[in-house]
Amino acid sequence: MILLSGNEAIAQGAWEAGATIGVAYPGTPSTETMEVFAKKEGVYAEWCTNEKVAVEVGIGASCGGARVLATMKHVGVNVAADPLFTAAYTGVNGGYVILAADDPGMHSSQNEQDSHYYAAAAHVPVLDPSDSAEALSFTKDAFDISERFDVPVIIRSSVRLSHTKAPVECGERLAYETKPYEKNASKWVMMPAFAKPRRKVQLERIAALEAWVEECSYNQVIEGDGKIGVICAGACYQHVAEALPAASILKLGVTWPLPAKKIAAFADSVEELYVIEEGSEYLTQAVKACGVNLAAPVNGLPADGELSPRVIREAFGLEVPPFKESRTDLPGRPPALCPGCPHRIVFKELSRLRAIVTGDIGCYTLGALAPLSAMDTCVDMGASVSMAHGMELALAGTDHKPVVAVIGDSTFGHSGLSSLISTVYNQGTGTVCILDNRTTAMTGHQGNPFNGVTLQNRPSRELDLEAVVKALGVEDVRVLDPNDLSVVRENLKSATSSDALSVLIFRSPCILLDKKHPAPFAVTDKCTSCGICATIGCPAISLTEGFGAAINHTMCVGCGHCSQYCRFDAIVRG
Ligand SMILES: Cc1ncc(C[n+]2csc(CCOP(=O)(O)OP(=O)(O)O)c2C)c(N)n1
């Protein structure tokens, strides 16, 4: 037995099942799954530019006969939904398993959404492991299920399962032989003439899955005293078992399709039946649709966020035992750009310009927070560029502040590219800042097309970002050093005062990539307490009234951003 996180166990399960190909775009809480899979023997794994591409590469590999694992976070499933829905028509050749890792509570996401809805809407079976051992065995079995029913299978995880380590028994790798590829247009070419019969195949498959789900071993009844019955799935089961130890529990390992007969029989075996799920109505509605009556906990369950044994006991009006909970009396530590982050000066200058900044998703989203407060919007990956265009359209003819889109290098490759093409095509204006810190920093420094680093360190080529942007038709393209205040200030000013569309590529590596830092800075007695240095939001700087500014030497990385803002030469190295 070894301790594995849910993500590590999913990677192990795929490997044991003989999967040879892994495709992904990083995203918390799914990221480590592919990083772990990539290190296993006999596999090929890659970061793709986005989740849609990943799922399509996966369909191609499955069509070619290999067993394939694709991984992504819940919002990645939105991006991949197009191929996913039609892959549920084509079906598979080699088994195809897709991890959708949800983030109830939004620990590291822009929204809370329940991937079960995708499985139900796309008619793709979904397995819900409740711990690492099940994460391994369900993933392994999912490849067989995929091939048996000729359909991709989703493994649905959530942050609690993905990131919690639990004991797991690992097994041998199956000697899976890649299936031969046979041309079969009626299965793989989804034009109406072929898609219509495949829809019939899908309907027959749904009926077959509905019969199978009544008998399969993944849905288990854990006997209790028969008074309270709970239907739940995934990591939620662990909270329910701890909070309501006497309850009878129907732990669903398959959450689409649902075992309607099993649910009805379970409902008959208990006095009161509850569904407990996190931040979603999926299971509640689906169970109700099976024709059973549900009771509601006396105090109601929260409609958002993660559950915990405490929350469940409070919902049922039960006394709360002294659970070991994390401390709440610690001082708050608001997230901030790291000391030395090359994004900082750009945001400070955008703030000075009072620009309307359409932002995007990455470390740089922190530019929205005080004291920088330099971001007006952040919706989804790639939206900065398209929203800037929309904003320009709405504000056209008015006396408005400059509109500036801010996007990271990985996010630009993910979906900013197609937005920029659209802006150029429609003769859009405005300024796009690509914050090229040479990595996908937010999710743990993964490679991307613009730094040329691949997941398994296979040879690649670094795409020339400047040439790509020029090739899209942008004429004013500048590559700039974001650590030089005067360069940033002058170029933002000239670009935003021009009528032409401009792209400013601010290029400087993420400060965390280079561990060798120059000597830190210190504040001298020339400090007048003006406070300008504190407005750049560096965690190493503090300002105390009456005492002036101070720099924490253990945090300062010697970038000198603050000293460039000091008008009194009061911040010096050493
Ligand atoms: C559709 C989608 N996929 C994945 C993510 C997870 N994610 C958030 S930001 C980000 C990449 C950020 O990299 P980059 O744009 O280079 O900015 P940096 O963090 O390096 O500043 C990823 C993968 C997400 N939020 N949405």
Coordinates of C-alpha atoms and ligand atoms in Angstrom, one line a residue:
M1 CA 0.0 0.0 0.0
I2 CA 1.2 3.5 -0.8
L3 CA -0.3 6.9 -0.3
L4 CA -1.5 8.5 -3.5
S5 CA -3.6 11.6 -4.1
G6 CA -6.7 11.1 -6.2
N7 CA -4.9 12.6 -9.2
E8 CA -1.9 10.3 -8.8
A9 CA -4.2 7.4 -8.4
I10 CA -6.1 8.3 -11.7
A11 CA -2.7 8.4 -13.5
Q12 CA -1.8 5.1 -12.0
G13 CA -5.1 3.5 -13.0
A14 CA -4.7 4.7 -16.6
W15 CA -1.2 3.4 -16.7
E16 CA -2.3 0.0 -15.3
A17 CA -5.0 -0.1 -17.9
G18 CA -2.4 0.1 -20.6
A19 CA -3.1 3.6 -21.7
T20 CA -0.2 4.8 -23.8
I21 CA -1.3 8.3 -24.7
G22 CA -2.1 11.2 -22.4
V23 CA -3.3 14.6 -23.4
A24 CA -4.2 17.7 -21.3
Y25 CA -4.2 21.4 -20.7
P26 CA -3.3 22.2 -17.1
G27 CA -5.9 23.5 -14.6
T28 CA -6.3 23.1 -10.9
P29 CA -7.3 20.6 -9.5
S30 CA -6.5 18.3 -12.4
T31 CA -2.9 19.3 -13.3
E32 CA -0.7 16.8 -11.5
T33 CA -2.6 13.9 -13.1
M34 CA -1.0 14.3 -16.4
E35 CA 2.3 15.4 -14.9
V36 CA 2.4 12.0 -13.0
F37 CA 1.2 10.0 -16.0
A38 CA 3.9 11.6 -18.2
K39 CA 6.6 10.2 -15.9
K40 CA 5.4 6.6 -16.2
E41 CA 7.1 4.0 -18.4
G42 CA 5.9 3.4 -21.9
V43 CA 3.6 6.4 -22.3
Y44 CA 3.6 9.5 -24.5
A45 CA 2.0 12.6 -22.9
E46 CA 1.7 16.1 -24.0
W47 CA 0.3 19.5 -23.0
C48 CA -2.0 20.7 -25.7
T49 CA -2.8 24.3 -26.4
N50 CA -6.2 24.0 -24.9
E51 CA -8.8 21.4 -23.7
K52 CA -10.6 21.2 -27.0
V53 CA -7.4 20.4 -28.8
A54 CA -6.6 17.9 -26.1
V55 CA -9.9 16.0 -26.4
E56 CA -9.6 16.0 -30.2
V57 CA -6.0 14.6 -30.1
G58 CA -7.4 12.0 -27.7
I59 CA -10.2 11.1 -30.1
G60 CA -7.7 10.7 -32.9
A61 CA -5.5 8.5 -30.8
S62 CA -8.5 6.4 -29.7
C63 CA -9.6 6.1 -33.3
G64 CA -6.1 5.0 -34.1
G65 CA -6.5 2.2 -31.5
A66 CA -4.6 3.4 -28.4
R67 CA -6.0 3.7 -24.9
V68 CA -6.0 7.4 -24.1
L69 CA -6.3 9.6 -21.0
A70 CA -7.4 13.2 -21.3
T71 CA -7.4 15.5 -18.2
M72 CA -8.7 18.9 -17.5
K73 CA -10.4 21.1 -14.9
H74 CA -14.2 21.7 -15.0
V75 CA -14.0 24.9 -17.0
G76 CA -11.8 23.0 -19.5
V77 CA -14.8 20.8 -20.2
N78 CA -16.6 23.9 -21.5
V79 CA -13.8 24.4 -24.0
A80 CA -13.8 20.7 -24.9
A81 CA -17.6 20.3 -25.0
D82 CA -17.8 20.5 -28.8
P83 CA -15.7 17.5 -29.6
L84 CA -17.0 15.7 -26.5
F85 CA -20.6 15.7 -27.5
T86 CA -19.9 14.3 -31.0
A87 CA -17.3 11.8 -29.7
A88 CA -20.3 10.4 -27.9
Y89 CA -21.7 9.7 -31.4
T90 CA -18.5 8.3 -33.0
G91 CA -17.6 6.3 -30.0
V92 CA -14.1 4.9 -29.6
N93 CA -11.7 2.3 -30.8
G94 CA -9.1 2.2 -28.0
G95 CA -10.7 3.0 -24.6
Y96 CA -11.0 6.8 -24.0
V97 CA -11.2 8.2 -20.5
I98 CA -11.5 11.9 -19.7
L99 CA -10.9 13.4 -16.3
A100 CA -13.1 16.3 -15.4
A101 CA -11.9 17.8 -12.1
D102 CA -14.4 20.1 -10.4
D103 CA -13.6 22.8 -7.9
P104 CA -16.6 23.3 -5.6
G105 CA -15.7 26.2 -3.3
M106 CA -13.6 27.8 -6.1
H107 CA -10.3 27.3 -4.4
S108 CA -8.6 28.1 -7.7
S109 CA -11.3 28.8 -10.3
Q110 CA -13.4 31.5 -11.8
N111 CA -16.7 29.6 -11.2
E112 CA -18.2 26.5 -9.6
Q113 CA -19.8 24.1 -12.0
D114 CA -20.8 20.5 -11.9
S115 CA -19.4 18.3 -14.7
H116 CA -22.1 15.7 -14.2
Y117 CA -24.4 17.9 -16.3
Y118 CA -22.0 17.5 -19.2
A119 CA -22.0 13.7 -18.9
A120 CA -25.8 13.7 -18.8
A121 CA -26.1 16.1 -21.7
A122 CA -23.5 14.4 -23.8
H123 CA -24.8 10.9 -22.9
V124 CA -21.3 9.9 -21.7
P125 CA -21.1 7.6 -18.7
V126 CA -19.5 9.2 -15.6
L127 CA -17.8 7.4 -12.7
D128 CA -17.4 9.2 -9.4
P129 CA -14.6 7.8 -7.2
S130 CA -14.8 8.7 -3.5
D131 CA -11.2 8.1 -2.5
S132 CA -7.8 7.3 -4.1
A133 CA -8.3 3.6 -4.1
E134 CA -11.5 4.0 -6.1
A135 CA -9.8 6.7 -8.3
L136 CA -7.3 4.0 -9.3
S137 CA -9.8 1.1 -9.8
F138 CA -12.5 3.1 -11.4
T139 CA -10.1 4.7 -13.9
K140 CA -8.7 1.3 -14.7
D141 CA -12.1 -0.1 -15.3
A142 CA -13.3 2.9 -17.2
F143 CA -11.1 1.9 -20.2
D144 CA -13.0 -1.5 -20.3
I145 CA -16.3 0.3 -20.0
S146 CA -15.3 2.7 -22.8
E147 CA -14.5 -0.2 -25.1
R148 CA -17.4 -2.3 -24.1
F149 CA -20.0 0.4 -24.7
D150 CA -18.1 2.2 -27.5
V151 CA -18.1 5.6 -25.8
P152 CA -15.7 7.9 -24.0
V153 CA -16.1 7.7 -20.2
I154 CA -15.7 10.6 -17.8
I155 CA -14.0 10.3 -14.4
R156 CA -15.4 13.1 -12.3
S157 CA -13.2 14.3 -9.5
S158 CA -13.4 17.3 -7.2
V159 CA -10.6 19.2 -5.4
R160 CA -11.0 17.1 -2.2
L161 CA -10.5 13.8 -4.0
S162 CA -7.9 15.1 -6.4
H163 CA -5.7 16.5 -3.7
T164 CA -6.2 14.2 -0.7
K165 CA -3.7 11.4 -0.2
A166 CA -5.1 8.0 0.8
P167 CA -3.9 4.4 0.8
V168 CA -3.9 2.6 -2.5
E169 CA -2.9 -0.9 -3.7
C170 CA -1.1 -0.6 -7.0
G171 CA -1.1 -3.3 -9.6
E172 CA 0.7 -4.4 -12.7
R173 CA 0.3 -2.8 -16.1
L174 CA -1.9 -4.6 -18.5
A175 CA -0.2 -5.6 -21.7
Y176 CA -2.7 -3.8 -23.9
E177 CA -2.3 -4.2 -27.6
T178 CA -3.2 -1.1 -29.6
K179 CA -6.2 -2.1 -31.7
P180 CA -5.9 -2.1 -35.5
Y181 CA -7.2 1.0 -37.2
E182 CA -9.9 0.3 -39.8
K183 CA -11.4 2.9 -42.0
N184 CA -15.1 3.2 -41.2
A185 CA -16.6 6.5 -42.4
S186 CA -20.1 5.6 -41.1
K187 CA -18.7 5.6 -37.6
W188 CA -16.1 8.4 -37.8
V189 CA -17.4 10.9 -40.3
M190 CA -20.1 12.8 -38.5
M191 CA -22.0 14.4 -41.3
P192 CA -25.8 14.2 -41.2
A193 CA -26.0 11.0 -43.3
F194 CA -23.8 9.1 -40.9
A195 CA -24.6 11.0 -37.7
K196 CA -28.3 10.1 -37.9
P197 CA -27.7 6.4 -37.7
R198 CA -25.0 7.0 -35.0
R199 CA -27.7 8.8 -33.0
K200 CA -29.7 5.6 -33.1
V201 CA -26.6 3.7 -32.0
Q202 CA -26.3 6.2 -29.1
L203 CA -29.9 5.7 -28.1
E204 CA -29.4 1.9 -28.0
R205 CA -26.2 2.4 -26.0
I206 CA -28.0 4.5 -23.5
A207 CA -30.5 1.7 -23.0
A208 CA -27.7 -0.8 -22.6
L209 CA -25.9 1.5 -20.1
E210 CA -29.2 1.9 -18.1
A211 CA -29.4 -1.9 -17.8
W212 CA -25.8 -2.3 -16.9
V213 CA -25.8 0.4 -14.3
E214 CA -28.4 -1.5 -12.2
E215 CA -26.1 -4.5 -12.0
C216 CA -22.6 -3.0 -11.9
S217 CA -20.5 -3.0 -8.8
Y218 CA -19.9 0.7 -8.6
N219 CA -23.1 1.6 -6.8
Q220 CA -23.0 0.3 -3.3
V221 CA -25.4 0.3 -0.3
I222 CA -23.8 0.8 3.0
E223 CA -26.3 -0.4 5.5
G224 CA -27.3 1.8 8.4
D225 CA -30.2 1.9 10.8
G226 CA -32.7 2.4 8.0
K227 CA -34.0 5.7 9.4
I228 CA -32.0 8.2 7.4
G229 CA -31.0 7.2 3.9
V230 CA -28.6 9.3 1.9
I231 CA -27.7 9.1 -1.7
C232 CA -24.4 10.7 -2.5
A233 CA -21.3 10.3 -4.7
G234 CA -17.6 11.1 -4.9
A235 CA -15.7 12.8 -2.1
C236 CA -19.0 13.9 -0.6
Y237 CA -19.5 10.3 0.5
Q238 CA -16.6 10.7 3.0
H239 CA -18.2 13.8 4.6
V240 CA -21.6 12.0 4.8
A241 CA -20.1 8.8 6.4
E242 CA -18.4 10.9 9.0
A243 CA -21.3 13.3 9.7
L244 CA -24.1 10.7 9.8
P245 CA -22.5 7.5 11.0
A246 CA -25.9 5.7 11.5
A247 CA -27.3 6.6 8.1
S248 CA -27.9 4.1 5.3
I249 CA -26.0 5.3 2.3
L250 CA -26.4 4.6 -1.4
K251 CA -22.9 5.5 -2.6
L252 CA -23.2 6.1 -6.4
G253 CA -20.0 5.2 -8.3
V254 CA -21.8 5.8 -11.6
T255 CA -23.7 9.1 -11.6
W256 CA -24.9 9.0 -15.3
P257 CA -26.9 7.1 -16.1
L258 CA -28.5 6.5 -12.7
P259 CA -29.7 3.1 -11.5
A260 CA -33.4 4.1 -11.2
K261 CA -34.5 0.7 -9.9
K262 CA -31.7 0.5 -7.3
I263 CA -32.6 4.0 -6.2
A264 CA -36.3 3.1 -5.8
A265 CA -35.4 0.0 -3.8
F266 CA -33.1 2.0 -1.6
A267 CA -35.8 4.7 -1.1
D268 CA -38.2 1.9 0.1
S269 CA -35.7 0.6 2.6
V270 CA -35.3 3.8 4.6
E271 CA -37.7 6.1 6.4
E272 CA -36.4 9.4 5.0
L273 CA -34.4 9.8 1.9
Y274 CA -31.9 12.6 1.3
V275 CA -29.5 13.5 -1.5
I276 CA -26.3 15.2 -0.3
E277 CA -24.2 16.9 -3.0
E278 CA -21.9 19.9 -3.3
G279 CA -23.0 23.1 -4.8
S280 CA -25.3 21.5 -7.4
E281 CA -28.8 20.2 -8.0
Y282 CA -27.7 17.6 -10.5
L283 CA -28.1 14.5 -8.3
T284 CA -31.1 15.9 -6.5
Q285 CA -33.0 16.5 -9.7
A286 CA -31.8 13.2 -11.3
V287 CA -32.9 11.2 -8.3
K288 CA -36.3 12.9 -8.2
A289 CA -36.7 12.1 -11.8
C290 CA -36.4 8.4 -10.8
G291 CA -39.8 8.9 -9.1
V292 CA -38.8 8.9 -5.4
N293 CA -39.6 11.5 -2.8
L294 CA -36.8 13.3 -1.1
A295 CA -36.7 15.0 2.3
A296 CA -34.7 18.1 2.9
P297 CA -32.4 18.6 5.9
V298 CA -34.1 20.7 8.5
N299 CA -31.7 23.7 8.1
G300 CA -31.0 23.1 4.4
L301 CA -27.7 22.4 2.7
P302 CA -25.7 25.3 1.3
A303 CA -26.3 25.7 -2.5
D304 CA -22.7 26.6 -3.0
G305 CA -19.2 25.8 -1.8
E306 CA -17.7 22.6 -0.4
L307 CA -19.4 20.4 2.2
S308 CA -17.8 19.1 5.3
P309 CA -19.0 16.9 8.2
R310 CA -19.7 20.1 10.2
V311 CA -21.8 21.6 7.4
I312 CA -23.8 18.4 7.0
R313 CA -24.4 18.0 10.8
E314 CA -25.5 21.7 11.0
A315 CA -27.9 21.1 8.0
F316 CA -29.5 18.2 9.9
G317 CA -29.7 20.3 13.1
L318 CA -27.4 17.8 14.9
E319 CA -24.9 18.6 17.6
V320 CA -21.5 19.3 16.1
P321 CA -18.7 17.3 17.7
P322 CA -15.3 19.0 18.1
F323 CA -14.0 18.2 14.6
K324 CA -10.4 19.1 14.0
E325 CA -10.8 22.1 11.7
S326 CA -8.3 24.4 10.3
R327 CA -7.5 27.5 12.4
T328 CA -9.5 30.5 11.7
D329 CA -7.6 32.9 13.9
L330 CA -4.6 33.3 11.6
P331 CA -3.9 36.7 10.1
G332 CA -5.3 37.0 6.5
R333 CA -2.8 36.8 3.7
P334 CA -4.5 38.2 0.6
P335 CA -3.0 36.8 -2.6
A336 CA -0.6 39.1 -4.4
L337 CA 1.8 39.1 -7.3
C338 CA 5.1 37.7 -6.0
P339 CA 8.0 40.1 -5.1
G340 CA 9.8 40.7 -8.4
C341 CA 6.9 39.5 -10.6
P342 CA 7.5 41.0 -14.1
H343 CA 3.8 41.7 -14.4
R344 CA 3.8 44.3 -11.6
I345 CA 5.0 47.5 -13.4
V346 CA 2.6 47.0 -16.3
F347 CA -0.4 46.9 -13.9
K348 CA 0.9 49.9 -11.9
E349 CA 1.2 51.9 -15.2
L350 CA -2.2 50.7 -16.4
S351 CA -3.6 51.9 -13.1
R352 CA -1.9 55.3 -13.6
L353 CA -3.3 55.6 -17.1
R354 CA -6.8 54.8 -15.7
A355 CA -7.1 52.4 -18.6
I356 CA -10.2 50.2 -19.0
V357 CA -8.4 46.8 -18.6
T358 CA -10.1 43.7 -19.9
G359 CA -8.2 41.0 -18.1
D360 CA -7.7 37.3 -18.4
I361 CA -6.9 34.2 -16.3
G362 CA -3.4 33.6 -14.9
C363 CA -1.2 34.9 -12.2
Y364 CA -1.8 38.3 -13.6
T365 CA -5.4 38.3 -12.6
L366 CA -4.1 39.4 -9.3
G367 CA -3.5 42.8 -10.9
A368 CA -7.2 43.3 -10.2
L369 CA -6.6 43.6 -6.5
A370 CA -5.7 46.6 -4.5
P371 CA -3.5 48.6 -4.5
L372 CA -3.0 48.0 -8.2
S373 CA -6.7 47.6 -8.9
A374 CA -5.8 47.6 -12.6
M375 CA -8.3 45.2 -14.1
D376 CA -11.9 45.8 -15.0
T377 CA -13.0 42.3 -16.2
C378 CA -12.0 38.7 -16.1
V379 CA -14.4 36.1 -17.5
D380 CA -12.7 33.1 -19.1
M381 CA -9.5 32.2 -20.9
G382 CA -9.0 34.3 -24.0
A383 CA -11.8 36.7 -23.2
S384 CA -9.5 39.7 -22.5
V385 CA -8.8 40.2 -26.3
S386 CA -12.4 39.7 -27.4
M387 CA -13.9 41.7 -24.6
A388 CA -11.6 44.6 -25.4
H389 CA -13.0 44.6 -28.9
G390 CA -16.5 44.5 -27.6
M391 CA -15.8 47.3 -25.2
E392 CA -14.3 49.4 -28.0
L393 CA -17.4 48.8 -30.1
A394 CA -19.7 49.9 -27.2
L395 CA -17.6 53.0 -26.4
A396 CA -17.0 54.1 -30.0
G397 CA -17.7 57.7 -30.5
T398 CA -17.6 58.5 -26.8
D399 CA -14.7 60.2 -24.9
H400 CA -13.4 57.1 -23.2
K401 CA -10.3 56.0 -21.4
P402 CA -8.0 53.7 -23.4
V403 CA -9.1 50.1 -23.6
V404 CA -6.3 47.6 -22.9
A405 CA -6.5 43.8 -23.0
V406 CA -4.0 41.9 -20.7
I407 CA -3.3 38.3 -21.4
G408 CA -0.6 35.8 -20.5
D409 CA 1.5 33.8 -23.0
S410 CA -0.1 30.4 -22.2
T411 CA -3.6 31.9 -22.2
F412 CA -2.8 33.6 -25.5
G413 CA -1.9 30.3 -27.0
H414 CA -5.0 28.7 -25.4
S415 CA -7.6 31.0 -26.9
G416 CA -6.3 34.5 -27.2
L417 CA -5.1 33.8 -30.7
S418 CA -8.5 33.2 -32.2
S419 CA -9.8 36.3 -30.5
L420 CA -7.0 38.4 -31.9
I421 CA -7.6 37.1 -35.4
S422 CA -11.3 38.1 -35.0
T423 CA -10.3 41.6 -33.8
V424 CA -7.9 42.1 -36.8
Y425 CA -10.5 40.7 -39.2
N426 CA -13.1 43.2 -37.9
Q427 CA -10.6 46.1 -37.9
G428 CA -10.7 46.4 -34.2
T429 CA -8.5 48.9 -32.3
G430 CA -7.1 49.1 -28.8
T431 CA -4.0 47.7 -27.2
V432 CA -3.3 44.1 -26.3
C433 CA -0.6 43.4 -23.7
I434 CA 0.8 39.9 -23.8
L435 CA 2.5 39.3 -20.5
D436 CA 5.1 36.8 -21.7
N437 CA 6.7 35.4 -18.6
R438 CA 8.1 32.4 -20.5
T439 CA 5.9 29.9 -18.7
T440 CA 2.4 28.9 -17.6
A441 CA 3.1 30.1 -14.1
M442 CA -0.3 30.0 -12.5
T443 CA -0.7 26.2 -12.6
G444 CA 2.9 25.4 -11.7
H445 CA 5.2 26.4 -14.6
Q446 CA 4.1 24.1 -17.4
G447 CA 5.5 24.4 -20.9
N448 CA 3.5 26.1 -23.7
P449 CA 4.1 26.7 -27.4
F450 CA 5.8 30.0 -26.7
N451 CA 8.5 28.7 -24.5
G452 CA 8.8 25.4 -26.5
V453 CA 9.0 23.2 -23.4
T454 CA 7.1 20.0 -23.8
L455 CA 5.7 17.8 -21.0
Q456 CA 8.2 15.0 -21.4
N457 CA 11.0 17.3 -22.4
R458 CA 10.9 16.0 -26.0
P459 CA 12.5 18.3 -28.5
S460 CA 10.2 21.0 -29.7
R461 CA 10.4 24.5 -31.1
E462 CA 9.7 27.7 -29.4
L463 CA 7.0 29.6 -31.4
D464 CA 8.0 33.2 -32.3
L465 CA 5.3 35.1 -30.6
E466 CA 6.1 38.4 -32.3
A467 CA 6.1 36.7 -35.7
V468 CA 2.8 34.9 -35.0
V469 CA 1.2 38.2 -33.9
K470 CA 2.5 40.0 -37.0
A471 CA 1.4 37.1 -39.2
L472 CA -2.2 37.6 -37.9
G473 CA -2.1 41.1 -39.4
V474 CA -1.1 43.3 -36.5
E475 CA 1.2 46.0 -37.7
D476 CA 2.2 47.7 -34.4
V477 CA 3.9 44.8 -32.5
R478 CA 6.6 45.7 -29.9
V479 CA 8.7 43.4 -27.7
L480 CA 9.4 45.2 -24.4
D481 CA 11.1 44.8 -21.0
P482 CA 8.4 45.0 -18.3
N483 CA 10.9 45.6 -15.6
D484 CA 11.9 49.0 -17.0
L485 CA 9.4 51.6 -15.8
S486 CA 10.2 54.2 -18.5
V487 CA 9.9 51.6 -21.3
V488 CA 6.5 50.4 -19.9
R489 CA 5.2 54.0 -19.3
E490 CA 6.3 55.4 -22.7
N491 CA 5.0 52.4 -24.8
L492 CA 1.7 52.2 -23.0
K493 CA 1.2 55.9 -23.5
S494 CA 2.1 55.9 -27.2
A495 CA 0.2 52.6 -28.0
T496 CA -3.0 53.7 -26.3
S497 CA -3.0 57.1 -27.9
S498 CA -2.8 55.7 -31.4
D499 CA -5.9 54.6 -33.3
A500 CA -4.3 51.5 -34.6
L501 CA -4.5 48.1 -33.0
S502 CA -1.2 47.4 -31.1
V503 CA 0.2 44.4 -29.4
L504 CA 2.8 45.0 -26.7
I505 CA 4.7 41.8 -25.8
F506 CA 6.1 42.3 -22.3
R507 CA 8.8 39.6 -22.1
S508 CA 10.6 38.7 -18.9
P509 CA 10.8 35.3 -17.2
C510 CA 8.6 34.5 -14.1
I511 CA 10.7 35.5 -11.1
L512 CA 10.2 32.0 -9.6
L513 CA 12.1 30.4 -12.6
D514 CA 15.4 32.0 -11.5
K515 CA 16.4 31.3 -8.0
K516 CA 19.6 33.4 -8.1
H517 CA 18.5 36.9 -7.2
P518 CA 20.6 40.1 -6.9
A519 CA 21.1 41.7 -3.5
P520 CA 17.9 43.0 -1.9
F521 CA 17.0 46.7 -1.6
A522 CA 16.7 48.7 1.6
V523 CA 15.1 52.0 2.6
T524 CA 17.4 54.8 3.7
D525 CA 16.6 57.8 5.9
K526 CA 15.8 59.8 2.7
C527 CA 12.4 58.2 2.9
T528 CA 9.7 60.8 3.3
S529 CA 6.8 58.3 3.9
C530 CA 5.2 59.5 0.7
G531 CA 4.0 55.9 0.2
I532 CA 4.5 55.6 -3.6
C533 CA 6.5 52.4 -3.2
A534 CA 3.6 50.8 -1.4
T535 CA 1.3 51.4 -4.3
I536 CA 3.0 48.8 -6.4
G537 CA 1.6 46.1 -4.2
C538 CA 4.9 44.3 -3.5
P539 CA 4.5 41.9 -0.4
A540 CA 8.1 42.8 0.6
I541 CA 7.2 46.4 1.2
S542 CA 5.4 47.8 4.2
L543 CA 4.6 51.3 5.2
T544 CA 4.1 52.4 8.8
E545 CA 2.8 55.8 9.5
G546 CA 5.5 57.8 11.2
F547 CA 8.2 55.2 10.4
G548 CA 8.2 55.3 6.6
A549 CA 8.6 52.4 4.3
A550 CA 10.5 49.2 5.1
I551 CA 11.6 46.3 2.9
N552 CA 11.5 42.8 4.2
H553 CA 14.9 41.3 3.2
T554 CA 13.7 37.7 3.4
M555 CA 11.2 38.5 0.7
C556 CA 12.9 41.1 -1.5
V557 CA 14.4 39.6 -4.6
G558 CA 16.3 42.7 -5.7
C559 CA 14.2 43.5 -8.7
G560 CA 14.3 47.2 -8.1
H561 CA 10.7 47.9 -9.2
C562 CA 10.1 49.9 -6.1
S563 CA 13.3 52.0 -6.4
Q564 CA 12.2 53.1 -9.9
Y565 CA 9.2 54.7 -8.3
C566 CA 11.0 56.4 -5.5
R567 CA 11.4 60.1 -6.2
F568 CA 13.7 60.7 -3.3
D569 CA 16.3 58.0 -4.1
A570 CA 15.5 56.5 -0.8
I571 CA 15.5 52.9 -1.9
V572 CA 18.9 51.5 -2.6
R573 CA 20.5 48.1 -3.1
G574 CA 22.1 46.4 -0.1
Ligands
LIG1 C1 -10.5 26.7 -19.6 C2 -9.5 26.8 -18.5 N1 -8.5 26.0 -18.6 C3 -7.5 26.0 -17.6 C4 -7.6 26.9 -16.6 C5 -6.5 27.0 -15.5 N2 -5.6 28.1 -15.8 C6 -5.8 29.3 -15.2 S1 -4.7 30.4 -15.7 C7 -3.9 29.3 -16.6 C8 -2.6 29.7 -17.5 C9 -2.0 30.8 -17.1 O1 -0.8 30.9 -17.8 P1 -0.3 32.3 -18.5 O2 -1.4 32.8 -19.3 O3 0.9 32.1 -19.2 O4 -0.2 33.3 -17.3 P2 0.8 33.3 -16.0 O5 0.1 32.6 -14.9 O6 2.1 32.6 -16.4 O7 1.0 34.7 -15.7 C10 -4.5 28.1 -16.6 C11 -4.0 26.9 -17.2 C12 -8.7 27.8 -16.6 N3 -8.9 28.7 -15.7 N4 -9.6 27.7 -17.6

